[in-house]
Tab-separated table of C-alpha atoms and ligand atoms in Angstrom:
chain	number	residue	atom	x	y	z
A	205	MET	CA	0.000	0.000	0.000
A	206	ASP	CA	1.484	3.418	-0.860
A	207	SER	CA	1.527	6.243	1.683
A	208	THR	CA	-1.563	7.996	0.297
A	209	SER	CA	-3.794	5.070	-0.719
A	210	HIS	CA	-5.716	5.556	2.552
A	211	LEU	CA	-7.208	8.689	0.960
A	212	THR	CA	-9.699	6.517	-0.939
A	213	GLU	CA	-10.325	3.928	1.799
A	214	SER	CA	-13.961	4.068	2.828
A	215	ASP	CA	-13.291	3.622	6.562
A	216	HIS	CA	-10.673	6.375	6.545
A	217	VAL	CA	-12.890	8.758	4.555
A	218	ALA	CA	-15.935	8.047	6.748
A	219	GLY	CA	-13.863	8.665	9.905
A	220	GLN	CA	-12.281	11.811	8.508
A	221	TYR	CA	-15.703	13.367	7.734
A	222	ALA	CA	-17.856	11.822	10.468
A	223	SER	CA	-18.087	15.331	11.889
A	224	THR	CA	-17.458	18.685	10.208
A	225	ASP	CA	-14.530	19.591	12.533
A	226	ASN	CA	-11.556	18.472	10.389
A	227	LEU	CA	-12.890	20.166	7.283
A	228	ARG	CA	-13.699	23.409	9.117
A	229	THR	CA	-10.223	23.514	10.734
A	230	ARG	CA	-8.512	23.061	7.375
A	231	ARG	CA	-10.690	25.474	5.455
A	232	SER	CA	-10.233	28.307	7.960
A	233	VAL	CA	-6.564	28.920	7.107
A	234	TRP	CA	-6.875	29.400	3.335
A	235	GLY	CA	-6.882	32.772	1.613
A	236	PRO	CA	-6.093	34.244	-1.796
A	237	GLY	CA	-2.625	33.825	-3.243
A	238	PRO	CA	-0.462	36.258	-5.242
A	239	GLU	CA	-3.142	36.753	-7.941
A	240	GLY	CA	-5.571	37.997	-5.263
A	241	VAL	CA	-8.169	35.321	-6.009
A	242	SER	CA	-9.077	32.158	-4.205
A	243	PRO	CA	-9.852	28.954	-6.102
A	244	VAL	CA	-13.319	28.947	-4.535
A	245	ASP	CA	-14.009	32.363	-6.133
A	246	VAL	CA	-12.779	31.051	-9.498
A	247	LEU	CA	-14.990	27.968	-9.183
A	248	ARG	CA	-18.038	30.041	-8.212
A	249	THR	CA	-17.564	32.419	-11.149
A	250	LEU	CA	-17.346	29.488	-13.561
A	251	VAL	CA	-20.502	27.836	-12.221
A	252	LEU	CA	-22.500	31.086	-12.315
A	253	SER	CA	-21.255	32.090	-15.762
A	254	SER	CA	-22.572	28.835	-17.239
A	255	ARG	CA	-26.077	30.011	-16.167
A	256	PRO	CA	-27.351	26.595	-15.056
A	257	ARG	CA	-30.944	25.929	-13.998
A	258	ARG	CA	-30.260	22.644	-12.200
A	259	VAL	CA	-26.984	21.782	-10.472
A	260	ILE	CA	-25.871	18.750	-8.518
A	261	GLU	CA	-22.881	18.991	-6.192
A	262	ILE	CA	-21.120	15.850	-4.961
A	263	GLY	CA	-19.013	15.798	-1.784
A	264	CYS	CA	-20.554	19.143	-0.784
A	265	GLY	CA	-19.045	19.176	2.727
A	266	THR	CA	-20.683	21.772	4.960
A	267	GLY	CA	-22.582	23.313	2.038
A	268	GLN	CA	-20.815	26.683	2.073
A	269	PHE	CA	-20.113	26.631	-1.646
A	270	ALA	CA	-23.744	25.761	-2.447
A	271	ARG	CA	-24.914	28.539	-0.119
A	272	SER	CA	-22.669	31.092	-1.825
A	273	ILE	CA	-24.063	30.148	-5.249
A	274	LEU	CA	-27.657	30.394	-4.019
A	275	ASP	CA	-26.953	33.763	-2.380
A	276	GLN	CA	-26.140	35.099	-5.832
A	277	GLU	CA	-28.664	33.065	-7.876
A	278	PRO	CA	-31.530	31.945	-5.610
A	279	ASN	CA	-33.487	30.508	-8.563
A	280	ILE	CA	-30.992	27.770	-9.353
A	281	ASP	CA	-32.357	24.335	-8.454
A	282	TYR	CA	-29.222	23.289	-6.528
A	283	VAL	CA	-28.993	19.892	-4.854
A	284	ALA	CA	-25.954	19.220	-2.693
A	285	THR	CA	-24.957	15.631	-1.867
A	286	ASP	CA	-22.365	14.029	0.391
A	287	LEU	CA	-21.596	10.592	1.748
A	288	SER	CA	-21.419	11.950	5.304
A	289	PRO	CA	-24.729	12.518	7.162
A	290	ALA	CA	-22.994	15.164	9.335
A	291	MET	CA	-22.060	17.158	6.229
A	292	VAL	CA	-25.576	16.890	4.813
A	293	GLU	CA	-26.987	18.116	8.132
A	294	ALA	CA	-24.577	21.093	8.100
A	295	ALA	CA	-25.566	21.960	4.525
A	296	ARG	CA	-29.276	21.790	5.410
A	297	ALA	CA	-28.624	24.087	8.374
A	298	LEU	CA	-27.494	26.671	5.810
A	299	GLY	CA	-30.810	26.301	3.977
A	300	VAL	CA	-29.334	24.191	1.170
A	301	THR	CA	-31.258	21.229	-0.267
A	302	ALA	CA	-28.971	18.324	0.579
A	303	GLU	CA	-29.079	14.535	0.431
A	304	VAL	CA	-26.828	11.715	1.536
A	305	ALA	CA	-25.472	10.040	-1.609
A	306	SER	CA	-22.374	8.227	-2.731
A	307	SER	CA	-20.864	9.893	-5.776
A	308	ASP	CA	-20.987	6.724	-7.834
A	309	VAL	CA	-24.759	6.181	-7.376
A	310	LEU	CA	-26.516	9.510	-7.791
A	311	PRO	CA	-30.262	9.781	-7.157
A	312	PHE	CA	-30.941	11.664	-10.406
A	313	GLY	CA	-32.191	10.706	-13.855
A	314	ASP	CA	-30.145	10.727	-17.041
A	315	GLY	CA	-29.496	14.172	-18.501
A	316	THR	CA	-31.380	16.014	-15.738
A	317	CYS	CA	-28.666	18.503	-14.676
A	318	ASP	CA	-27.116	21.478	-16.500
A	319	GLY	CA	-24.188	21.678	-14.129
A	320	ALA	CA	-22.278	19.529	-11.656
A	321	VAL	CA	-19.737	20.477	-8.997
A	322	ALA	CA	-17.053	18.303	-7.377
A	323	ALA	CA	-14.799	20.451	-5.175
A	324	TRP	CA	-11.795	18.889	-3.456
A	325	MET	CA	-13.360	15.452	-3.304
A	326	LEU	CA	-12.424	13.413	-6.397
A	327	TYR	CA	-9.164	12.383	-4.696
A	328	HIS	CA	-11.306	10.472	-2.169
A	329	VAL	CA	-13.613	8.384	-4.347
A	330	PRO	CA	-12.710	4.681	-4.540
A	331	ASP	CA	-13.935	4.358	-8.150
A	332	LEU	CA	-12.918	7.594	-9.879
A	333	ASP	CA	-14.031	6.566	-13.379
A	334	GLY	CA	-17.318	5.227	-11.953
A	335	THR	CA	-18.016	8.628	-10.379
A	336	LEU	CA	-17.133	10.498	-13.575
A	337	ARG	CA	-19.375	8.168	-15.604
A	338	GLU	CA	-22.184	8.878	-13.150
A	339	LEU	CA	-21.668	12.644	-13.437
A	340	ARG	CA	-21.631	12.344	-17.238
A	341	ARG	CA	-24.896	10.370	-17.028
A	342	VAL	CA	-26.817	12.961	-14.963
A	343	LEU	CA	-25.538	15.905	-17.036
A	344	ARG	CA	-27.522	16.819	-20.140
A	345	ASP	CA	-25.639	17.072	-23.447
A	346	GLY	CA	-23.563	20.227	-23.205
A	347	GLY	CA	-23.908	20.369	-19.402
A	348	THR	CA	-20.708	21.261	-17.561
A	349	LEU	CA	-18.806	19.627	-14.726
A	350	HIS	CA	-16.808	22.037	-12.541
A	351	VAL	CA	-14.116	20.643	-10.272
A	352	ALA	CA	-11.374	21.835	-7.936
A	353	THR	CA	-8.431	19.916	-6.598
A	354	ASN	CA	-4.898	20.295	-5.286
A	355	GLY	CA	-1.519	19.906	-6.949
A	356	ARG	CA	1.389	17.729	-5.909
A	357	GLU	CA	3.181	20.664	-4.211
A	358	HIS	CA	0.095	21.801	-2.283
A	359	LEU	CA	1.265	22.866	1.181
A	360	SER	CA	4.481	20.900	0.580
A	361	GLY	CA	6.497	23.506	2.544
A	362	LEU	CA	4.650	22.649	5.754
A	363	LEU	CA	4.560	18.909	5.042
A	364	ARG	CA	8.319	18.810	4.453
A	365	GLU	CA	9.062	20.864	7.576
A	366	ALA	CA	7.140	18.264	9.556
A	367	GLY	CA	9.190	15.499	7.961
A	368	GLY	CA	6.474	14.417	5.530
A	369	GLU	CA	6.243	14.167	1.745
A	370	PRO	CA	4.018	16.005	-0.733
A	371	LEU	CA	0.628	14.340	-1.063
A	372	VAL	CA	0.296	12.373	-4.295
A	373	THR	CA	-3.352	11.567	-5.026
A	374	GLN	CA	-5.339	9.911	-7.813
A	375	PHE	CA	-6.752	13.281	-8.931
A	376	MET	CA	-4.255	16.178	-8.815
A	377	SER	CA	-3.615	19.342	-10.852
A	378	GLU	CA	-0.981	17.338	-12.697
A	379	ASN	CA	-3.325	14.612	-14.036
A	380	ALA	CA	-6.844	16.047	-13.594
A	381	ALA	CA	-7.259	17.174	-17.229
A	382	GLU	CA	-6.173	13.781	-18.526
A	383	VAL	CA	-8.569	11.962	-16.151
A	384	LEU	CA	-11.518	14.216	-17.064
A	385	GLY	CA	-10.591	13.828	-20.754
A	386	ARG	CA	-11.451	10.130	-20.500
A	387	HIS	CA	-15.133	11.130	-20.044
A	388	PHE	CA	-15.510	14.636	-21.484
A	389	GLU	CA	-14.557	16.048	-24.878
A	390	HIS	CA	-13.542	19.557	-23.776
A	391	VAL	CA	-11.545	20.276	-20.621
A	392	ALA	CA	-10.200	23.654	-19.480
A	393	GLN	CA	-7.888	24.122	-16.485
A	394	ARG	CA	-6.776	27.138	-14.481
A	395	ASP	CA	-4.071	26.714	-11.865
A	396	VAL	CA	-4.531	28.970	-8.837
A	397	GLU	CA	-1.892	29.567	-6.183
A	398	THR	CA	-3.326	30.126	-2.746
A	399	ARG	CA	-1.997	30.834	0.768
A	400	ALA	CA	-2.400	29.132	4.133
A	401	THR	CA	-1.762	31.404	7.112
A	402	PHE	CA	-1.222	29.935	10.564
A	403	ALA	CA	-1.313	32.276	13.556
A	404	ASP	CA	1.300	30.175	15.361
A	405	HIS	CA	2.878	26.732	15.674
A	406	ALA	CA	-0.171	25.371	17.508
A	407	ALA	CA	-2.436	26.329	14.603
A	408	ALA	CA	-0.153	24.676	12.045
A	409	SER	CA	0.097	21.589	14.207
A	410	ALA	CA	-3.702	21.473	14.643
A	411	TYR	CA	-4.095	21.611	10.866
A	412	LEU	CA	-1.728	18.669	10.386
A	413	ALA	CA	-3.484	16.753	13.158
A	414	THR	CA	-6.714	16.739	11.114
A	415	PHE	CA	-5.131	14.122	8.839
A	416	SER	CA	-1.835	13.022	10.439
A	417	PRO	CA	-1.229	13.075	14.213
A	418	GLU	CA	2.379	11.923	13.476
A	419	LEU	CA	3.158	14.973	11.322
A	420	ALA	CA	1.472	17.241	13.863
A	421	GLN	CA	3.807	15.923	16.546
A	422	SER	CA	6.981	16.148	14.478
A	423	LEU	CA	6.527	19.737	13.270
A	424	PRO	CA	9.529	21.623	14.714
A	425	HIS	CA	8.560	24.510	16.950
A	426	PHE	CA	8.491	28.023	15.456
A	427	GLU	CA	7.588	31.431	16.820
A	428	GLY	CA	4.906	33.728	15.443
A	429	PRO	CA	2.734	33.357	12.344
A	430	ARG	CA	3.725	31.489	9.181
A	431	THR	CA	2.415	31.418	5.646
A	432	TYR	CA	2.748	28.573	3.160
A	433	ALA	CA	1.876	28.287	-0.519
A	434	GLY	CA	-0.962	26.101	-1.722
A	435	HIS	CA	-1.312	24.880	-5.287
A	436	THR	CA	-4.775	24.200	-6.627
A	437	ALA	CA	-6.510	23.780	-9.972
A	438	VAL	CA	-10.042	24.580	-11.110
A	439	LEU	CA	-11.301	22.715	-14.174
A	440	SER	CA	-14.423	22.726	-16.314
A	441	ALA	CA	-15.375	19.835	-18.559
A	442	HIS	CA	-18.208	19.256	-21.037
B	633	SAM	C1	-12.214	17.586	1.393
B	633	SAM	S1	-13.930	17.516	1.684
B	633	SAM	C2	-14.499	18.789	0.584
B	633	SAM	C3	-15.842	19.337	0.938
B	633	SAM	C4	-16.322	20.502	0.099
B	633	SAM	N1	-16.515	20.144	-1.287
B	633	SAM	C5	-15.364	21.666	0.200
B	633	SAM	O1	-14.733	22.026	-0.785
B	633	SAM	O2	-15.273	22.229	1.316
B	633	SAM	C6	-14.430	16.016	0.870
B	633	SAM	C7	-15.920	15.708	1.015
B	633	SAM	O3	-16.250	14.624	0.137
B	633	SAM	C8	-17.097	13.725	0.810
B	633	SAM	N2	-16.921	12.414	0.169
B	633	SAM	C9	-15.828	11.611	0.221
B	633	SAM	N3	-16.022	10.515	-0.518
B	633	SAM	C10	-17.252	10.615	-1.062
B	633	SAM	C11	-18.021	9.794	-1.934
B	633	SAM	N4	-17.553	8.638	-2.407
B	633	SAM	N5	-19.256	10.218	-2.303
B	633	SAM	C12	-19.748	11.398	-1.834
B	633	SAM	N6	-19.057	12.222	-1.007
B	633	SAM	C13	-17.832	11.833	-0.623
B	633	SAM	C14	-16.646	13.779	2.258
B	633	SAM	O4	-17.637	13.322	3.149
B	633	SAM	C15	-16.314	15.265	2.405
B	633	SAM	O5	-17.434	16.014	2.827
């Protein structure tokens, strides 16, 4: 087993997202990079500019992205889904229509969606091509899939300082276009550099602890705040 194969293991994924805490801790540190934009802003602009009437999101997490779309376009019929009941509950608490669903068996008919969103989740699914086939199935002809993911060097400065290695996943900036190209004719990618800011060593260690208690423990002490680069990609496919 390689060092990152646990990322797609169902027990690991279920444990990681059994509550919203890990995701909220990680998300709180991210801000725009040198271009002044965050990948979430880029993703939102792409979804809205495609003017969809019906959108399905898979792996919606706490539903913040769905909420931000609906705040701008309340008439979109937006259904958020996630494997984790805790995430679905959090999304519903934001007023988002949300359902528990595994990304490879979606409760929607063929060709019923104009848009689909998969943000920072395709590196977790055990059957990546099965999920992409399912997204292709629920999208109408010409409907667009919007995705976001991380690159190989994402947060590698912090990981290396803690004695770890960059995270190699099944769906990274470096291979995402090729993977999507197996199911969609047209794929466009924008790489977006982002920034993680930690107020102090404890905050950086707490971040690492959300996925690796070992790395959290081995992070050498430092004083004051620190900032690290993140490397993400936002892609659209139809
Ligand atoms: C890293 S979080 C991203 C959440 C959200 N999209 C965001 O950007 O904040 C990954 C999410 O995918 C969900 N997930 C993982 N595997 C899944 C699967 N096979 N089907 C549906 N959701 C899944 C997890 O429960 C978790 O909420």
